[in-house]
Amino acid sequence: AQKITQTQPGMFVQEKEAVTLDCTYDTSDPSYGLFWYKQPSSGEMIFLIYQGSYDQQNATEGRYSLNFQKARKSANLVISASQLGDSAMYFCAMREVFRDDKIIFGKGTRLHILP
Amino acid sequence: NAGVTQTPKFRVLKTGQSMTLLCAQDMNHEYMYWYRQDPGMGLRLIHYSVGEGTTAKGEVPDGYNVSRLKKQNFLLGLESAAPSQTSVYFCASSPNSGTGYSTEAFFGQGTRLTVV
């Protein structure tokens, strides 16, 4: 069974609109972390945002926020006021502390921002 | 500051040849990981290490071996390359999640490997 599920292979969004990228996860570990990474066409992996399983507040980093719904096991990435430079592949990832701390990734969502 | 450095950046192998990919990190991280990225498959964990001298299998370990003789280095070996191993390989490192610090993985720039 997939541990990280990203159900949107691709998305097209108009510039300046907000966009939500979906991520659901599956774990029985009480202590885990959730991450989002951006991969532009140049190929590097860029860390965006982190949410710990015990964090009470949703994480925010500039235009990025993580909509963490623990009971639903979802960790959606919200990008406000999208820009052309946001066009990239986005990966959701999870780290399970009691499963060797290994980090597992989803299949990704390719986001296209339209001018 | 170098961070995570992968060597080489590109390589073409013939089927059956062997090679070693080197990953070096200068951040004193305990954890190191090797992933492969294929279209539509995301990043899949090949092997990982939770400290010097330790290695463990990830999601897709077959056909690969690893070694972590020194804390800063994590080597990925292909003993007999196959076309199915054509991929982009990423190395990453991270601190132990128990440190209380940011625990995201820091990535190398990737190695594009083609097996013909």
mmCIF file of C-alpha atoms in Angstrom:
data_model
loop_
_atom_site.group_PDB
_atom_site.id
_atom_site.type_symbol
_atom_site.label_atom_id
_atom_site.label_comp_id
_atom_site.label_asym_id
_atom_site.label_seq_id
_atom_site.Cartn_x
_atom_site.Cartn_y
_atom_site.Cartn_z
ATOM 1 C CA ALA A 1 0.000 0.000 0.000
ATOM 2 C CA GLN A 2 1.225 3.464 -0.791
ATOM 3 C CA LYS A 3 2.301 5.456 2.201
ATOM 4 C CA ILE A 4 2.114 8.794 0.424
ATOM 5 C CA THR A 5 -0.594 9.425 -2.137
ATOM 6 C CA GLN A 6 -0.683 12.413 -4.444
ATOM 7 C CA THR A 7 -3.787 12.042 -6.581
ATOM 8 C CA GLN A 8 -3.175 14.934 -8.973
ATOM 9 C CA PRO A 9 -0.587 14.006 -11.621
ATOM 10 C CA GLY A 10 -0.910 17.442 -13.194
ATOM 11 C CA MET A 11 -2.582 20.768 -12.545
ATOM 12 C CA PHE A 12 -3.041 23.971 -14.514
ATOM 13 C CA VAL A 13 -3.629 27.166 -12.568
ATOM 14 C CA GLN A 14 -3.935 30.788 -13.625
ATOM 15 C CA GLU A 15 -1.210 33.112 -12.385
ATOM 16 C CA LYS A 16 -2.049 34.932 -9.120
ATOM 17 C CA GLU A 17 -4.610 32.337 -8.127
ATOM 18 C CA ALA A 18 -4.185 30.175 -5.044
ATOM 19 C CA VAL A 19 -3.546 26.476 -5.585
ATOM 20 C CA THR A 20 -3.907 23.436 -3.351
ATOM 21 C CA LEU A 21 -1.853 20.321 -3.947
ATOM 22 C CA ASP A 22 -3.258 17.222 -2.296
ATOM 23 C CA CYS A 23 -1.344 14.730 -0.191
ATOM 24 C CA THR A 24 -2.651 11.905 1.956
ATOM 25 C CA TYR A 25 -0.496 9.610 4.021
ATOM 26 C CA ASP A 26 -0.724 6.326 5.836
ATOM 27 C CA THR A 27 1.105 5.586 9.051
ATOM 28 C CA SER A 28 0.578 3.996 12.438
ATOM 29 C CA ASP A 29 3.642 5.727 13.849
ATOM 30 C CA PRO A 30 2.577 8.362 16.426
ATOM 31 C CA SER A 31 5.613 10.482 15.648
ATOM 32 C CA TYR A 32 6.160 11.547 12.064
ATOM 33 C CA GLY A 33 6.990 14.514 9.911
ATOM 34 C CA LEU A 34 5.540 15.664 6.629
ATOM 35 C CA PHE A 35 7.465 17.610 3.999
ATOM 36 C CA TRP A 36 6.911 19.280 0.689
ATOM 37 C CA TYR A 37 9.625 19.663 -1.921
ATOM 38 C CA LYS A 38 9.677 21.528 -5.222
ATOM 39 C CA GLN A 39 11.565 20.282 -8.240
ATOM 40 C CA PRO A 40 11.859 22.814 -11.062
ATOM 41 C CA SER A 41 12.812 21.794 -14.570
ATOM 42 C CA SER A 42 16.477 22.246 -13.652
ATOM 43 C CA GLY A 43 16.152 19.148 -11.479
ATOM 44 C CA GLU A 44 17.226 20.192 -8.004
ATOM 45 C CA MET A 45 15.130 19.313 -4.974
ATOM 46 C CA ILE A 46 14.080 22.370 -2.988
ATOM 47 C CA PHE A 47 12.647 21.984 0.507
ATOM 48 C CA LEU A 48 9.527 24.098 1.031
ATOM 49 C CA ILE A 49 7.803 23.338 4.299
ATOM 50 C CA TYR A 50 7.622 20.900 7.209
ATOM 51 C CA GLN A 51 4.855 19.802 9.591
ATOM 52 C CA GLY A 52 5.434 17.613 12.630
ATOM 53 C CA SER A 53 2.743 15.219 13.787
ATOM 54 C CA TYR A 54 2.550 16.901 17.188
ATOM 55 C CA ASP A 55 2.436 20.450 15.835
ATOM 56 C CA GLN A 56 -0.825 22.107 16.801
ATOM 57 C CA GLN A 57 -0.650 24.875 14.219
ATOM 58 C CA ASN A 58 -0.420 24.524 10.474
ATOM 59 C CA ALA A 59 3.037 25.331 9.139
ATOM 60 C CA THR A 60 3.536 28.427 7.012
ATOM 61 C CA GLU A 61 6.550 29.653 5.033
ATOM 62 C CA GLY A 62 5.946 32.801 3.042
ATOM 63 C CA ARG A 63 3.434 31.976 0.303
ATOM 64 C CA TYR A 64 3.406 28.310 1.291
ATOM 65 C CA SER A 65 1.186 26.825 3.952
ATOM 66 C CA LEU A 66 0.474 23.263 4.890
ATOM 67 C CA ASN A 67 -3.132 22.358 5.599
ATOM 68 C CA PHE A 68 -2.612 19.570 8.138
ATOM 69 C CA GLN A 69 -5.686 17.486 8.978
ATOM 70 C CA LYS A 70 -4.394 14.745 11.216
ATOM 71 C CA ALA A 71 -7.620 12.776 11.586
ATOM 72 C CA ARG A 72 -8.018 12.628 7.812
ATOM 73 C CA LYS A 73 -4.281 11.959 7.348
ATOM 74 C CA SER A 74 -3.930 14.727 4.849
ATOM 75 C CA ALA A 75 -1.201 17.330 4.425
ATOM 76 C CA ASN A 76 -2.140 19.546 1.524
ATOM 77 C CA LEU A 77 0.196 22.259 0.283
ATOM 78 C CA VAL A 78 -1.394 25.638 -0.373
ATOM 79 C CA ILE A 79 0.420 28.178 -2.535
ATOM 80 C CA SER A 80 -1.087 31.630 -2.356
ATOM 81 C CA ALA A 81 -0.871 34.115 -5.221
ATOM 82 C CA SER A 82 0.817 31.719 -7.628
ATOM 83 C CA GLN A 83 3.644 32.943 -9.834
ATOM 84 C CA LEU A 84 5.052 31.688 -13.129
ATOM 85 C CA GLY A 85 8.117 30.510 -11.237
ATOM 86 C CA ASP A 86 5.949 28.114 -9.254
ATOM 87 C CA SER A 87 5.661 25.879 -12.308
ATOM 88 C CA ALA A 88 7.432 22.714 -11.196
ATOM 89 C CA MET A 89 7.014 19.217 -9.863
ATOM 90 C CA TYR A 90 5.924 19.066 -6.222
ATOM 91 C CA PHE A 91 6.553 16.122 -3.934
ATOM 92 C CA CYS A 92 4.987 15.279 -0.611
ATOM 93 C CA ALA A 93 7.128 13.172 1.737
ATOM 94 C CA MET A 94 6.841 11.561 5.153
ATOM 95 C CA ARG A 95 9.359 10.625 7.796
ATOM 96 C CA GLU A 96 8.329 8.009 10.365
ATOM 97 C CA VAL A 97 10.441 8.344 13.485
ATOM 98 C CA PHE A 98 9.916 4.779 14.735
ATOM 99 C CA ARG A 99 10.457 3.212 11.320
ATOM 100 C CA ASP A 100 14.133 4.044 11.076
ATOM 101 C CA ASP A 101 13.413 7.686 10.297
ATOM 102 C CA LYS A 102 13.464 6.924 6.599
ATOM 103 C CA ILE A 103 11.846 9.452 4.284
ATOM 104 C CA ILE A 104 9.330 8.213 1.718
ATOM 105 C CA PHE A 105 8.036 10.291 -1.190
ATOM 106 C CA GLY A 106 4.834 10.406 -3.170
ATOM 107 C CA LYS A 107 4.713 10.306 -6.961
ATOM 108 C CA GLY A 108 4.420 14.032 -7.294
ATOM 109 C CA THR A 109 2.156 16.615 -8.906
ATOM 110 C CA ARG A 110 3.278 18.656 -11.885
ATOM 111 C CA LEU A 111 2.005 22.210 -11.529
ATOM 112 C CA HIS A 112 1.721 24.517 -14.516
ATOM 113 C CA ILE A 113 1.092 28.204 -13.900
ATOM 114 C CA LEU A 114 -0.588 29.923 -16.841
ATOM 115 C CA PRO A 115 0.084 33.613 -17.611
ATOM 116 C CA ASN B 1 29.373 25.469 1.666
ATOM 117 C CA ALA B 2 29.081 22.304 -0.416
ATOM 118 C CA GLY B 3 26.203 20.506 1.361
ATOM 119 C CA VAL B 4 25.595 17.227 -0.482
ATOM 120 C CA THR B 5 27.778 16.451 -3.484
ATOM 121 C CA GLN B 6 27.205 13.601 -5.917
ATOM 122 C CA THR B 7 29.808 12.213 -8.285
ATOM 123 C CA PRO B 8 29.475 11.799 -11.255
ATOM 124 C CA LYS B 9 26.695 14.009 -12.640
ATOM 125 C CA PHE B 10 26.209 11.987 -15.812
ATOM 126 C CA ARG B 11 27.201 8.498 -16.858
ATOM 127 C CA VAL B 12 26.473 6.079 -19.667
ATOM 128 C CA LEU B 13 27.044 2.403 -18.952
ATOM 129 C CA LYS B 14 26.823 -0.691 -21.072
ATOM 130 C CA THR B 15 24.664 -3.539 -19.835
ATOM 131 C CA GLY B 16 26.641 -5.688 -17.438
ATOM 132 C CA GLN B 17 29.158 -3.023 -16.467
ATOM 133 C CA SER B 18 29.598 -1.976 -12.885
ATOM 134 C CA MET B 19 29.946 1.443 -11.329
ATOM 135 C CA THR B 20 29.862 3.279 -8.033
ATOM 136 C CA LEU B 21 28.089 6.534 -7.322
ATOM 137 C CA LEU B 22 29.621 8.621 -4.576
ATOM 138 C CA CYS B 23 27.711 10.872 -2.219
ATOM 139 C CA ALA B 24 29.529 13.167 0.185
ATOM 140 C CA GLN B 25 28.021 15.492 2.784
ATOM 141 C CA ASP B 26 29.755 18.036 4.960
ATOM 142 C CA MET B 27 26.931 18.746 7.413
ATOM 143 C CA ASN B 28 27.761 15.960 9.889
ATOM 144 C CA HIS B 29 24.370 14.345 9.280
ATOM 145 C CA GLU B 30 23.675 10.919 10.691
ATOM 146 C CA TYR B 31 21.222 9.816 8.040
ATOM 147 C CA MET B 32 21.896 9.337 4.356
ATOM 148 C CA TYR B 33 19.631 8.079 1.588
ATOM 149 C CA TRP B 34 19.781 6.989 -2.037
ATOM 150 C CA TYR B 35 16.716 7.491 -4.247
ATOM 151 C CA ARG B 36 15.957 6.892 -7.873
ATOM 152 C CA GLN B 37 13.560 9.070 -9.841
ATOM 153 C CA ASP B 38 11.672 7.748 -12.816
ATOM 154 C CA PRO B 39 8.866 9.473 -14.751
ATOM 155 C CA GLY B 40 5.529 8.995 -13.038
ATOM 156 C CA MET B 41 7.079 7.115 -10.114
ATOM 157 C CA GLY B 42 8.289 9.939 -7.891
ATOM 158 C CA LEU B 43 11.365 9.300 -5.768
ATOM 159 C CA ARG B 44 11.777 5.747 -4.580
ATOM 160 C CA LEU B 45 14.096 4.861 -1.748
ATOM 161 C CA ILE B 46 16.805 2.392 -2.725
ATOM 162 C CA HIS B 47 18.913 2.096 0.429
ATOM 163 C CA TYR B 48 19.563 4.251 3.441
ATOM 164 C CA SER B 49 21.890 4.533 6.401
ATOM 165 C CA VAL B 50 21.176 5.680 9.938
ATOM 166 C CA GLY B 51 24.822 6.091 10.838
ATOM 167 C CA GLU B 52 28.404 5.228 9.989
ATOM 168 C CA GLY B 53 28.808 1.527 9.335
ATOM 169 C CA THR B 54 25.063 0.872 8.950
ATOM 170 C CA THR B 55 22.940 0.322 5.870
ATOM 171 C CA ALA B 56 19.355 -0.810 5.291
ATOM 172 C CA LYS B 57 17.129 -1.662 2.357
ATOM 173 C CA GLY B 58 14.522 0.745 1.104
ATOM 174 C CA GLU B 59 11.642 0.255 -1.320
ATOM 175 C CA VAL B 60 13.609 -0.849 -4.394
ATOM 176 C CA PRO B 61 16.970 -2.318 -3.277
ATOM 177 C CA ASP B 62 17.410 -5.105 -5.828
ATOM 178 C CA GLY B 63 20.434 -4.730 -8.080
ATOM 179 C CA TYR B 64 22.130 -2.197 -5.813
ATOM 180 C CA ASN B 65 24.563 -2.329 -2.926
ATOM 181 C CA VAL B 66 25.689 0.419 -0.589
ATOM 182 C CA SER B 67 28.388 1.136 1.922
ATOM 183 C CA ARG B 68 28.876 3.794 4.608
ATOM 184 C CA LEU B 69 32.408 3.341 5.849
ATOM 185 C CA LYS B 70 32.763 6.998 6.767
ATOM 186 C CA LYS B 71 30.035 9.201 8.184
ATOM 187 C CA GLN B 72 30.331 11.751 5.426
ATOM 188 C CA ASN B 73 30.221 9.324 2.503
ATOM 189 C CA PHE B 74 27.516 7.003 1.171
ATOM 190 C CA LEU B 75 28.356 4.875 -1.861
ATOM 191 C CA LEU B 76 25.835 3.265 -4.208
ATOM 192 C CA GLY B 77 27.072 0.377 -6.323
ATOM 193 C CA LEU B 78 25.672 -1.280 -9.385
ATOM 194 C CA GLU B 79 27.430 -4.608 -9.843
ATOM 195 C CA SER B 80 25.928 -5.527 -13.211
ATOM 196 C CA ALA B 81 24.000 -2.653 -14.740
ATOM 197 C CA ALA B 82 20.710 -3.301 -16.528
ATOM 198 C CA PRO B 83 18.669 -0.990 -18.793
ATOM 199 C CA SER B 84 15.974 -0.940 -16.070
ATOM 200 C CA GLN B 85 18.449 0.946 -13.900
ATOM 201 C CA THR B 86 18.433 3.905 -16.272
ATOM 202 C CA SER B 87 17.271 6.680 -13.996
ATOM 203 C CA VAL B 88 18.161 9.847 -12.156
ATOM 204 C CA TYR B 89 19.740 9.041 -8.804
ATOM 205 C CA PHE B 90 19.560 11.375 -5.856
ATOM 206 C CA CYS B 91 21.482 11.215 -2.640
ATOM 207 C CA ALA B 92 20.214 12.999 0.451
ATOM 208 C CA SER B 93 21.254 13.487 4.038
ATOM 209 C CA SER B 94 19.480 14.623 7.174
ATOM 210 C CA PRO B 95 20.048 14.987 10.873
ATOM 211 C CA ASN B 96 18.526 12.569 13.336
ATOM 212 C CA SER B 97 14.911 13.568 13.965
ATOM 213 C CA GLY B 98 15.632 13.488 17.685
ATOM 214 C CA THR B 99 17.953 16.478 17.523
ATOM 215 C CA GLY B 100 15.093 18.940 17.731
ATOM 216 C CA TYR B 101 16.407 20.761 14.698
ATOM 217 C CA SER B 102 14.941 20.953 11.244
ATOM 218 C CA THR B 103 14.877 17.426 9.943
ATOM 219 C CA GLU B 104 14.315 17.805 6.243
ATOM 220 C CA ALA B 105 16.507 15.936 3.816
ATOM 221 C CA PHE B 106 19.147 17.893 1.931
ATOM 222 C CA PHE B 107 19.653 16.684 -1.603
ATOM 223 C CA GLY B 108 22.533 16.410 -3.993
ATOM 224 C CA GLN B 109 22.175 17.634 -7.544
ATOM 225 C CA GLY B 110 21.437 14.185 -8.940
ATOM 226 C CA THR B 111 23.206 11.747 -11.253
ATOM 227 C CA ARG B 112 21.702 10.925 -14.615
ATOM 228 C CA LEU B 113 22.582 7.327 -15.448
ATOM 229 C CA THR B 114 21.835 5.683 -18.770
ATOM 230 C CA VAL B 115 22.367 1.965 -19.269
ATOM 231 C CA VAL B 116 22.465 0.891 -22.905
#
